[in-house]
Coordinates of C-alpha atoms in Angstrom, one line a residue:
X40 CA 101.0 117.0 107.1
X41 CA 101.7 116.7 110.9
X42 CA 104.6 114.6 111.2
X43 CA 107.6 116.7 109.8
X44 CA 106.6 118.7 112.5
X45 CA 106.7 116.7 115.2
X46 CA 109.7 114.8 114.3
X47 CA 111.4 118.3 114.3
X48 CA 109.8 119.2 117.7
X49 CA 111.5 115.7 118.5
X50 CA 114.7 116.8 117.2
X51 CA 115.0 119.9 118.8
X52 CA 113.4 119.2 121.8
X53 CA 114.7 115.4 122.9
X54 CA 111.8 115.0 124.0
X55 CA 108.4 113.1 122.7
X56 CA 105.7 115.5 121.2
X57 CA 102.8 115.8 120.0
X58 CA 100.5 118.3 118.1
X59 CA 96.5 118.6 118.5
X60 CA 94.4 120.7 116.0
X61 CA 91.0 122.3 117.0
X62 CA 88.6 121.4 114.4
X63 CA 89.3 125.0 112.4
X64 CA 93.0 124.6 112.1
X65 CA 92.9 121.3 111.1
X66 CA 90.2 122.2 108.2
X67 CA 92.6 125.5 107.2
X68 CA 96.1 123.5 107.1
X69 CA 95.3 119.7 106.0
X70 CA 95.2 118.9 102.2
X71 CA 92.1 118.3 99.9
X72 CA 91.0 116.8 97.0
X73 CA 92.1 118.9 94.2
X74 CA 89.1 120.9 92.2
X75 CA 89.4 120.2 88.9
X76 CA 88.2 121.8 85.8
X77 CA 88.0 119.3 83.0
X78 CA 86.5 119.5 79.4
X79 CA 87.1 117.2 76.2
X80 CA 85.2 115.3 73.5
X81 CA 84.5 110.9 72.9
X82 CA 83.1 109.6 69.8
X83 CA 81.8 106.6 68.5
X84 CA 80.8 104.8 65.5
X85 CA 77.3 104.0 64.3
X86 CA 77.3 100.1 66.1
X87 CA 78.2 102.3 69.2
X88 CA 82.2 101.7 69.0
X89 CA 84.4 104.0 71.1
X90 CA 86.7 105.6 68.1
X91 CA 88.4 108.2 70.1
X92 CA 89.0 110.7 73.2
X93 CA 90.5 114.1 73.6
X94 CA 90.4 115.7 77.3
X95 CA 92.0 118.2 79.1
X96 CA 92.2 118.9 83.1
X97 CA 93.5 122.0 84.9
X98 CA 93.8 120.4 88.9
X99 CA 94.3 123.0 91.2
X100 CA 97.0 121.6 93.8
X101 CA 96.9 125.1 95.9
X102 CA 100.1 126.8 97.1
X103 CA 102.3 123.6 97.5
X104 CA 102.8 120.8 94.7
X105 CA 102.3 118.1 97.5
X106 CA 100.6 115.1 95.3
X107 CA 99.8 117.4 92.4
X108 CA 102.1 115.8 90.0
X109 CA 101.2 112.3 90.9
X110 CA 97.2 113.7 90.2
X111 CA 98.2 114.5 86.8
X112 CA 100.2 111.7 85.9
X113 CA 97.5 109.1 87.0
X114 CA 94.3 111.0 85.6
X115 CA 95.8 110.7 82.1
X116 CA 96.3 106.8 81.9
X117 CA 92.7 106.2 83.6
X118 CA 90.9 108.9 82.0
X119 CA 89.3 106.3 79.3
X120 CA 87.9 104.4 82.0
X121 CA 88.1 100.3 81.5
X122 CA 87.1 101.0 78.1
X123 CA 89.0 100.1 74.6
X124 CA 89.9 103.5 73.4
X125 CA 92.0 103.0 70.2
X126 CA 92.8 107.1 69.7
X127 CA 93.2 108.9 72.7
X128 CA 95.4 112.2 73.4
X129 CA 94.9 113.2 77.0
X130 CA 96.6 115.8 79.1
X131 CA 96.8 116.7 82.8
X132 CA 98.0 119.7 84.7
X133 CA 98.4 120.6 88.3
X134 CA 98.3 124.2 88.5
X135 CA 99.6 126.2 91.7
X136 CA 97.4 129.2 93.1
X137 CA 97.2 130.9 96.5
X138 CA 94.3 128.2 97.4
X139 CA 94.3 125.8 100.0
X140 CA 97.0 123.2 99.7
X141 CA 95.7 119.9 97.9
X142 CA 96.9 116.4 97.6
X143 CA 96.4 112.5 97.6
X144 CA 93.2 111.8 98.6
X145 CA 91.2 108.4 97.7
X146 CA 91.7 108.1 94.0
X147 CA 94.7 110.5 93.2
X148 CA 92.7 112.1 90.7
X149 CA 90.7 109.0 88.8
X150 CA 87.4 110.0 90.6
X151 CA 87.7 113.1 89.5
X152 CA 88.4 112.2 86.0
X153 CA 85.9 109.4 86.2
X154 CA 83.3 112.2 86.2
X155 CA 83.7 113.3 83.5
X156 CA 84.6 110.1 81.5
X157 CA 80.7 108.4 82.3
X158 CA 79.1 111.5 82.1
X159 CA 79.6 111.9 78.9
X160 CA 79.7 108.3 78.1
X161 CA 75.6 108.2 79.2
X162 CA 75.3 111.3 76.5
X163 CA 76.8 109.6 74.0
X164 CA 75.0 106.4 74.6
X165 CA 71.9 108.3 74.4
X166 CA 73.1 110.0 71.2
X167 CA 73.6 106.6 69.5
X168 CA 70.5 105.0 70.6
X169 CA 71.9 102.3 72.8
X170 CA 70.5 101.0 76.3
X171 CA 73.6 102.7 78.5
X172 CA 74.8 99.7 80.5
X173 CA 75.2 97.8 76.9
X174 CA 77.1 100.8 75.4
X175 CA 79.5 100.3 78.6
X176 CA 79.4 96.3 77.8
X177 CA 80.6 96.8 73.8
X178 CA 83.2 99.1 75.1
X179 CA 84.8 97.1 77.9
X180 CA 88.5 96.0 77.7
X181 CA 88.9 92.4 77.2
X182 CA 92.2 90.4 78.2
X183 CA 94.3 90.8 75.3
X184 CA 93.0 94.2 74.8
X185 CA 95.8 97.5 74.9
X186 CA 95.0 100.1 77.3
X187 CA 95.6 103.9 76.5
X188 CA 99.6 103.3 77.3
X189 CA 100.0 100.7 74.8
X190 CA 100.1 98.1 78.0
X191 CA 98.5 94.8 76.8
X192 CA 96.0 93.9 79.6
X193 CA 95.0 90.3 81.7
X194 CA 93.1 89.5 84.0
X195 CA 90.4 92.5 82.9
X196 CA 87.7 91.9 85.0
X197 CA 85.2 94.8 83.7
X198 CA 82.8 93.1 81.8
X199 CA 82.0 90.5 84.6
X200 CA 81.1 93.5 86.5
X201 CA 79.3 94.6 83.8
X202 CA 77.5 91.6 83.3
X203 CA 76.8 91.3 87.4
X204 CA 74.9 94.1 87.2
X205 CA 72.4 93.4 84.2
X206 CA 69.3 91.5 86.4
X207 CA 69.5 94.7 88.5
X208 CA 69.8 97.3 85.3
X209 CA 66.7 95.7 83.8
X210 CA 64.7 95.3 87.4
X211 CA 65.6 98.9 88.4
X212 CA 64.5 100.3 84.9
X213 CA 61.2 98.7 85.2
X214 CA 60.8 100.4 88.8
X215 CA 61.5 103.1 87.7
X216 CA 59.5 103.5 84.9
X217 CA 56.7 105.8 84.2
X218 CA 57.8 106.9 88.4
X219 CA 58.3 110.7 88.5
X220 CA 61.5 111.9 89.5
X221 CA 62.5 108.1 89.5
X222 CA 65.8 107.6 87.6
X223 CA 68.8 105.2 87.6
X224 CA 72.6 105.6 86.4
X225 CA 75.5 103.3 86.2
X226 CA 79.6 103.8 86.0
X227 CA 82.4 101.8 85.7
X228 CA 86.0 102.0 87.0
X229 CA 89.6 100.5 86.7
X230 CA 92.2 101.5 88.7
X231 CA 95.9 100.7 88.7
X232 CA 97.7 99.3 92.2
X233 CA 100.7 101.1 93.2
X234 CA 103.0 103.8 92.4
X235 CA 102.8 105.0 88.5
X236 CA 105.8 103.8 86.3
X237 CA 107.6 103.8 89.4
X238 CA 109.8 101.2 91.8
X239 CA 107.7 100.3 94.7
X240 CA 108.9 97.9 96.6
X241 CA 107.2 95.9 100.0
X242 CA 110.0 94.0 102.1
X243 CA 108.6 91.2 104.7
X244 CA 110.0 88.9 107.4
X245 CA 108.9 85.8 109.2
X246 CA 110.1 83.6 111.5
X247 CA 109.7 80.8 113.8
X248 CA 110.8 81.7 117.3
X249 CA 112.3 79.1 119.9
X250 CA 108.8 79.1 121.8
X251 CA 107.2 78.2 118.5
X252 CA 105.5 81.4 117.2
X253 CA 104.8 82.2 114.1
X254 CA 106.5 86.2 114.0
X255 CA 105.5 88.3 111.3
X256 CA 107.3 91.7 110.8
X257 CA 104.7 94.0 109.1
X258 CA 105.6 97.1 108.2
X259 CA 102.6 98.2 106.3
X260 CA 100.5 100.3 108.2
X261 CA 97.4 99.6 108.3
X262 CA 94.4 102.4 108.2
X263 CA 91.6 100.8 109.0
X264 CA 91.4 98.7 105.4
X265 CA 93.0 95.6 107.0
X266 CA 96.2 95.2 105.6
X267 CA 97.1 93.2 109.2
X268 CA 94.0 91.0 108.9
X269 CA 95.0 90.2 104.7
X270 CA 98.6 90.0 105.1
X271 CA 99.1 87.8 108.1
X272 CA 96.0 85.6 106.0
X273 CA 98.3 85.6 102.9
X274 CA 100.8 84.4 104.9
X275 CA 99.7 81.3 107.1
X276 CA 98.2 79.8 103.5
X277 CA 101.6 80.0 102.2
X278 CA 103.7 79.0 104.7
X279 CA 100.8 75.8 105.9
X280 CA 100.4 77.2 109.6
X281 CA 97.2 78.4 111.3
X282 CA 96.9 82.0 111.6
X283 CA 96.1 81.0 115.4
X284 CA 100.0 80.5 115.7
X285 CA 100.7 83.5 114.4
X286 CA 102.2 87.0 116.3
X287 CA 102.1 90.2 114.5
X288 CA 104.4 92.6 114.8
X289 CA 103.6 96.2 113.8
X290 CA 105.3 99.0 111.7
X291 CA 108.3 99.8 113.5
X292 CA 111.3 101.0 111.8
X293 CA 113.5 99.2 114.4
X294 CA 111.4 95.9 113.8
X295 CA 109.9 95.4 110.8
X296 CA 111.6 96.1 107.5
X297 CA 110.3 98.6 105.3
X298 CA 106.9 97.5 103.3
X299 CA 106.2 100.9 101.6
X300 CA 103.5 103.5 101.9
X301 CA 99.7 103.0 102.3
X302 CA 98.9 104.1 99.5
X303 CA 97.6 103.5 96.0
X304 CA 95.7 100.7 96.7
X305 CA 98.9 98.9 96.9
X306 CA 99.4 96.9 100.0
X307 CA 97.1 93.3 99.5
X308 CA 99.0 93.0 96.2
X309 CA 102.6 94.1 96.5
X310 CA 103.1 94.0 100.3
X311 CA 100.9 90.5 100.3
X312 CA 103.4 89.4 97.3
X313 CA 106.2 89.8 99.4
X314 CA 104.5 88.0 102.4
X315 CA 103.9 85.2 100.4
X316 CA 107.2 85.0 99.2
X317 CA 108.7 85.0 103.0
X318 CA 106.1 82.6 103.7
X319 CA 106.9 80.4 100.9
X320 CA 111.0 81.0 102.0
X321 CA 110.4 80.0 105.7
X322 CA 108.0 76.6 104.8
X323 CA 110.9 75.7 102.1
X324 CA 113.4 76.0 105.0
X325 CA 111.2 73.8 106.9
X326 CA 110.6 70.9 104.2
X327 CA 114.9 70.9 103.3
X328 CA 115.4 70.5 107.0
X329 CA 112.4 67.9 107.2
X330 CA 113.7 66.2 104.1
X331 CA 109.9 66.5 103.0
X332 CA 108.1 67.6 99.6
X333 CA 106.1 70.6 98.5
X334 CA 102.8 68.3 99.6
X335 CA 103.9 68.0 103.5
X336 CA 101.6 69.1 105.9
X337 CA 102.6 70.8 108.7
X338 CA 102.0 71.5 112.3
X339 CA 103.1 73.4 115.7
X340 CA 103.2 71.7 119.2
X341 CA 104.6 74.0 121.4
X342 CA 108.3 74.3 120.2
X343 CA 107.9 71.5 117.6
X344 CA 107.3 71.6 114.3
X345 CA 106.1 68.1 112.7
X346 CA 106.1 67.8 109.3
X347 CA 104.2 64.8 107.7
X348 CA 104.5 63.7 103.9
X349 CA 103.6 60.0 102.7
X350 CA 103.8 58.3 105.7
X351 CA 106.9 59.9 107.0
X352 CA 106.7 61.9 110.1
X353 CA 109.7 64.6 110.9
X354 CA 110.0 66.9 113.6
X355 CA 112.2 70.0 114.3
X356 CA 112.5 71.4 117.9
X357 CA 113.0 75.0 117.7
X358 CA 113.8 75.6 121.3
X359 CA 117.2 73.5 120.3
X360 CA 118.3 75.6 117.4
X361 CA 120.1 78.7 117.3
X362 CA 118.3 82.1 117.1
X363 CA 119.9 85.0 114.8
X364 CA 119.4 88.5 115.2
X365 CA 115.7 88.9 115.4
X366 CA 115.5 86.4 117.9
X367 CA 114.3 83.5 115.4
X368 CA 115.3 79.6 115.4
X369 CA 114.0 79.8 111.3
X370 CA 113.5 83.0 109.6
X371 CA 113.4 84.0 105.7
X372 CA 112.6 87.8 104.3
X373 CA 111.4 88.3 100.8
X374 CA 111.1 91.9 99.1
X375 CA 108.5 92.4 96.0
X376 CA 108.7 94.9 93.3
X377 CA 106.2 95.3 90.5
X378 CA 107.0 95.2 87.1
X379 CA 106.3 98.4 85.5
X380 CA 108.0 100.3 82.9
X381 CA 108.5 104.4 82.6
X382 CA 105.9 105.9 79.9
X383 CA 107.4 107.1 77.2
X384 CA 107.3 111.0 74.9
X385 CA 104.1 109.3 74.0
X386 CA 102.8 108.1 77.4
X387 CA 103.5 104.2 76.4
X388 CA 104.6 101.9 79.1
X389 CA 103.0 99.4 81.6
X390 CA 102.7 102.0 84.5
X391 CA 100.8 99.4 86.6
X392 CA 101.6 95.1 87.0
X393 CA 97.8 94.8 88.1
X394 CA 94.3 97.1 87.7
X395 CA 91.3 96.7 89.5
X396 CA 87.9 96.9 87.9
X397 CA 84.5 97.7 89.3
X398 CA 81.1 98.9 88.6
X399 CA 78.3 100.4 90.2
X400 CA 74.2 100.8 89.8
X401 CA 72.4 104.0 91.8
X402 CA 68.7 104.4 92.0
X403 CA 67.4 107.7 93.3
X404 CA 64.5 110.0 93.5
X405 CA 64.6 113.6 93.0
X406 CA 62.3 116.2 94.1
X407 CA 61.6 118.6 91.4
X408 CA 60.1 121.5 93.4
X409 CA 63.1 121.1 96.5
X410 CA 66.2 120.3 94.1
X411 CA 66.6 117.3 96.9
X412 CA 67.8 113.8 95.9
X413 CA 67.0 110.9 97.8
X414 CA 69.1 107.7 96.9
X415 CA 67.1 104.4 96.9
X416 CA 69.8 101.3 96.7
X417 CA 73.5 101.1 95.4
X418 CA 74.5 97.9 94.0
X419 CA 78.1 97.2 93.1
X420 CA 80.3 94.7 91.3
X421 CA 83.9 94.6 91.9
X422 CA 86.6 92.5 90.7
X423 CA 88.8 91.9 93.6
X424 CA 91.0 88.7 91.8
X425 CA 90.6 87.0 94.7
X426 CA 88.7 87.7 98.0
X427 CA 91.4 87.0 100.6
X428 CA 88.8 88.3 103.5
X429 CA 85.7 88.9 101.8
X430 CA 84.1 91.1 105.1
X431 CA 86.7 93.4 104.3
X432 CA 85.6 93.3 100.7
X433 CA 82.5 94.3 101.7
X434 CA 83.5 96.5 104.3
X435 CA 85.8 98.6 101.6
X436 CA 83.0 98.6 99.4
X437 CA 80.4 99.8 101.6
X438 CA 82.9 102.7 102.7
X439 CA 83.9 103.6 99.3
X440 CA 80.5 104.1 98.2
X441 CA 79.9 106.5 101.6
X442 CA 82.7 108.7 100.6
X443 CA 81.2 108.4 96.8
X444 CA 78.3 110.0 98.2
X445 CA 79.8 112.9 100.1
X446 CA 81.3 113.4 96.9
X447 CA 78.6 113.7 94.6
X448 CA 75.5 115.5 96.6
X449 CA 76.9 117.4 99.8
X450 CA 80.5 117.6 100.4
X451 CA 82.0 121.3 99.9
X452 CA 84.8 122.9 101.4
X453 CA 85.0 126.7 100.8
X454 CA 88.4 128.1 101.8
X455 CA 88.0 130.6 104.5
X456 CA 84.6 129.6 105.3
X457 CA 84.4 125.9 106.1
X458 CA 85.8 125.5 109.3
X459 CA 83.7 122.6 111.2
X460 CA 81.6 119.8 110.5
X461 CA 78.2 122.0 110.4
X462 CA 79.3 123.8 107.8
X463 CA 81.0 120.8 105.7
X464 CA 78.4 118.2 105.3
X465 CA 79.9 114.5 105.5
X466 CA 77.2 111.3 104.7
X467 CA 75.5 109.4 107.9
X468 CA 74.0 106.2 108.1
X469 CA 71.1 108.4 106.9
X470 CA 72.4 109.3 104.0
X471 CA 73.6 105.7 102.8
X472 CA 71.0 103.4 101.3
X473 CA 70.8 99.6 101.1
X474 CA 74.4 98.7 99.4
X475 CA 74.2 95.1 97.5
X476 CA 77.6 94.3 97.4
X477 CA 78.7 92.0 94.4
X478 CA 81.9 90.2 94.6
X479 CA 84.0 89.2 91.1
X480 CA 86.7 87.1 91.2
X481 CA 88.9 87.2 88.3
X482 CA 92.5 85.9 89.5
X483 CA 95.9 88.2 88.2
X484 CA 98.2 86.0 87.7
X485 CA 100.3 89.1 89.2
X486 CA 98.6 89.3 92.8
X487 CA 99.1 87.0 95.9
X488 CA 97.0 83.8 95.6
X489 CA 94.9 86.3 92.5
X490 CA 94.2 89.0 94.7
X491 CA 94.1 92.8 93.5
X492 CA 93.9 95.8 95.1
X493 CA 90.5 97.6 95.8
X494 CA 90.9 100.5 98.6
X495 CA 90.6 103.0 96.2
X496 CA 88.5 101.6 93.3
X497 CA 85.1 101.8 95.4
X498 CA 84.9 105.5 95.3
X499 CA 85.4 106.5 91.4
X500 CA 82.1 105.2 90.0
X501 CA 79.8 106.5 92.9
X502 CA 79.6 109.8 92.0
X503 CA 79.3 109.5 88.3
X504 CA 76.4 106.9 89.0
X505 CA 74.5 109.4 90.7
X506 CA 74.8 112.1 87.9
X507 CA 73.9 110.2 85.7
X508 CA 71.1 108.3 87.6
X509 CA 70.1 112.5 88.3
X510 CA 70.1 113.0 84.7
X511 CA 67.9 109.4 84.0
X512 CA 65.1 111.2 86.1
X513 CA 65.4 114.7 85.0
X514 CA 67.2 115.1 82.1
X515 CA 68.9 117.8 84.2
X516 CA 72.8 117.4 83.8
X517 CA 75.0 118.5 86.6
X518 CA 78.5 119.7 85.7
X519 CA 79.3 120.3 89.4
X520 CA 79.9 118.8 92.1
X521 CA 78.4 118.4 94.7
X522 CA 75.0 118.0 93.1
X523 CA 73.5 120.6 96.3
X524 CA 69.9 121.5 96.0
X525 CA 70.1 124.8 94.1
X526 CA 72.6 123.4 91.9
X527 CA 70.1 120.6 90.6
X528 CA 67.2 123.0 90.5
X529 CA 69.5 125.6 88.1
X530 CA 70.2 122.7 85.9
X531 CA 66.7 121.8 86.2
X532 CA 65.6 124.8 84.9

């Protein structure tokens, strides 16, 4: 929301700029997560089946459309959850009032939907007489299965997840049973990597340069997720160097080509698929001029590169070859586009080349006479395809679930009130219990080397874990967020 503005201070000025917002204005002006009012019905057969959805969601996207429309094309293709659905009619709106502007924050929507999805999933479990997690398990989408869009799925990594999490179902329902106030709740999610129905192209270079770096032209900016850690990985495996040799270079627009937004969960998969694909260009280029196979090894000694294959040493001095415009002796660029398709009158397509699944376990206590809840241990499963850096896994997980928190019990922003970080509670180390992180690895034959996308995935099933986990010890059901003291004492009583 800043930089429009700079770059016309820029513009008009000549002159570098920069803006700084006190804490107030930069509460009043920057977007949120659109409120959302959403109602519908699901119903099952007697064995527990899902037979079919309706739903309906009014998000409030404030005075300017911003992401609104992206909100309410995404909520409608995830609003099944990772769940075969075989009727479904589902419709999103983004409505404009004089409220704060909203837009894309963690989840475009899908958390959002998500809560209402496994909320009522855990009512109709109950209705039907089956344990919750296994009503989850009949339901899950199997490879082969067709989504809501008519896409026919692989690589569906839900009931893995699913299955991850049963030891710790059965041991926290024993816990917690017969302990007042003691309850525990579960959710699933799937999320799809990547702009909806849409091109979205990553483009990457790489190159060798005559002192016999590795150069890697990133232009995908990274937020603190790792995309520089991931992609430079993605790219040594592929092209056979150590990521020792290698030298990042940084979005720049005069440097690095253009690899897309950060956004979507998008950047492992499509930006890595295009720096594999450079990779794989550059090491090709390599073995042609070595005369060597696809099985060479190679290496970098200063400004050599030996190649060895069967016996058969070769070695190319870079320092003796011509460099071309980016300063390289050997260079290749590779650009990767998804394949999606538009949805049609009906909403069929394949609006996504890869999802990712997850699924998460909350136990809490609540206090009956204070409304208070008091989470015990979060345990999570999540299909990441393929864990390029698996700290970062667990580092994406363990911040997903924060946010998922904030979310669900204390995070409210009330426009022309909230105007600093005393008012607008946001989750401390306090707040976060013990997080048992559960890695699945289901390769895509889509993603670089299997991987998938997870930055937003983490966060949808948080919050619907803890309402239900709420409801498990109270039988109070919250129907809005956040689940604030008075809020669970009203639906208490």
């Amino acid at each position: 929301s800043l930089q429009p503005l700079i770059g016309l201070v820029t513009l008009k000025t000549g002159r570098p700029s920069r803006m700084l917002y006190s804490r107030g204005e930069s509460m009043t002006s920057t977007t949120k997560r659109h409120p959302a009012e959403m109602r519908g019905r699901i119903g099952c057969d007697a064995d527990g089946r899902i037979m079919g959805m309706e739903f309906e969601g009014r998000f409030n996207t404030g005075a300017y459309s911003s992401w609104g429309p992206t909100v309410a094309n995404r909520v409608p293709v995830h609003v099944s959850g990772p769940y075969f659905t075989p009727a479904i009619a589902a419709r999103a709106r983004a409505i404009h009032t004089h409220g704060p502007v909203s837009g894309a924050f963690r989840g475009f929507g899908v958390p959002q939907g998500a809560l209402w999805q496994e909320t009522m999933f855990d009512r109709l479990a109950d209705k039907a007489g089956i344990d919750r997690l296994e009503f989850r398990l009949r339901n899950a989408l199997c490879d082969g299965d067709a989504s809501a869009t008519g896409q026919v799925l692989q690589a569906t990594g839900i009931h893995p997840c699913l299955v991850a999490l049963k030891p710790h179902w059965t041991r926290a329902l024993a816990d917690a049973k017969g302990q007042g106030g003691r309850g525990v709740g579960v959710a699933s999610c799937w999320y799809g990597c990547g702009n909806t129905a849409l091109p979205n192209p990553s483009t990457i270079r790489i190159g060798l340069s005559p002192e016999g770096e590795v150069v890697l032209h990133q232009g995908a900016t990274d937020i603190g997720q790792g995309s520089n850690t991931v992609i430079a990985q993605i790219a040594a495996e592929a092209v056979g160097l150590p990521l020792s040799a290698f030298r990042l270079i940084g979005p720049d627009t005069a440097l690095t080509p253009d690899a897309g937004k950060t956004s979507a969960s998008r950047q492992t998969y499509v930006t890595g698929r295009a720096a594999k694909a450079a990779a794989e260009g550059l090491r090709a280029e390599i073995l042609r001029r070595a005369n060597a196979g696809e099985a060479a090894v190679l290496s970098l000694e200063g400004a050599v590169v030996t190649v060895r294959d069967r016996g058969m040493t070769a070695r190319i001095d870079l320092a003796a070859l011509p460099t071309d415009a980016h300063g390289h002796a050997l260079s290749a660029e590779a650009s990767y586009d998804p394949p999606t398709s538009k949805l049609d009158e009906n909403g069929q397509g394949a609006p996504y080349a890869v999802y990712g699944y997850g699924a998460q376990m909350v136990e809490l206590e609540v206090d009956r006479a204070l409304g208070t809840v008091r989470l015990l241990k979060i345990t999570a499963a999540h299909d990441v395809g393929r864990a390029i850096n698996p700290m970062l896994v667990q580092g994406q997980i363990e911040g997903g679930i924060a946010q998922g928190i904030g979310m669900a019990l204390m995070e409210e922003y009330l426009p022309g009130r909230t105007e600093n970080l005393h008012d607008y509670l946001i989750p401390t180390f306090g707040d976060v219990p013990p997080i048992e992180s559960l890695i699945i690895e289901g390769p895509d034959p889509e993603g670089p080397f299997g991987a998938k996308g997870l930055g937003e995935h983490v966060l949808i099933p948080t919050a619907p874990a803890i309402l239900n986990a709420i409801r498990h010890a109270t039988g109070a059901e919250i129907t809005r967020i956040p689940a604030l003291p008075h809020r669970v004492l009203e639906a208490l009583r």
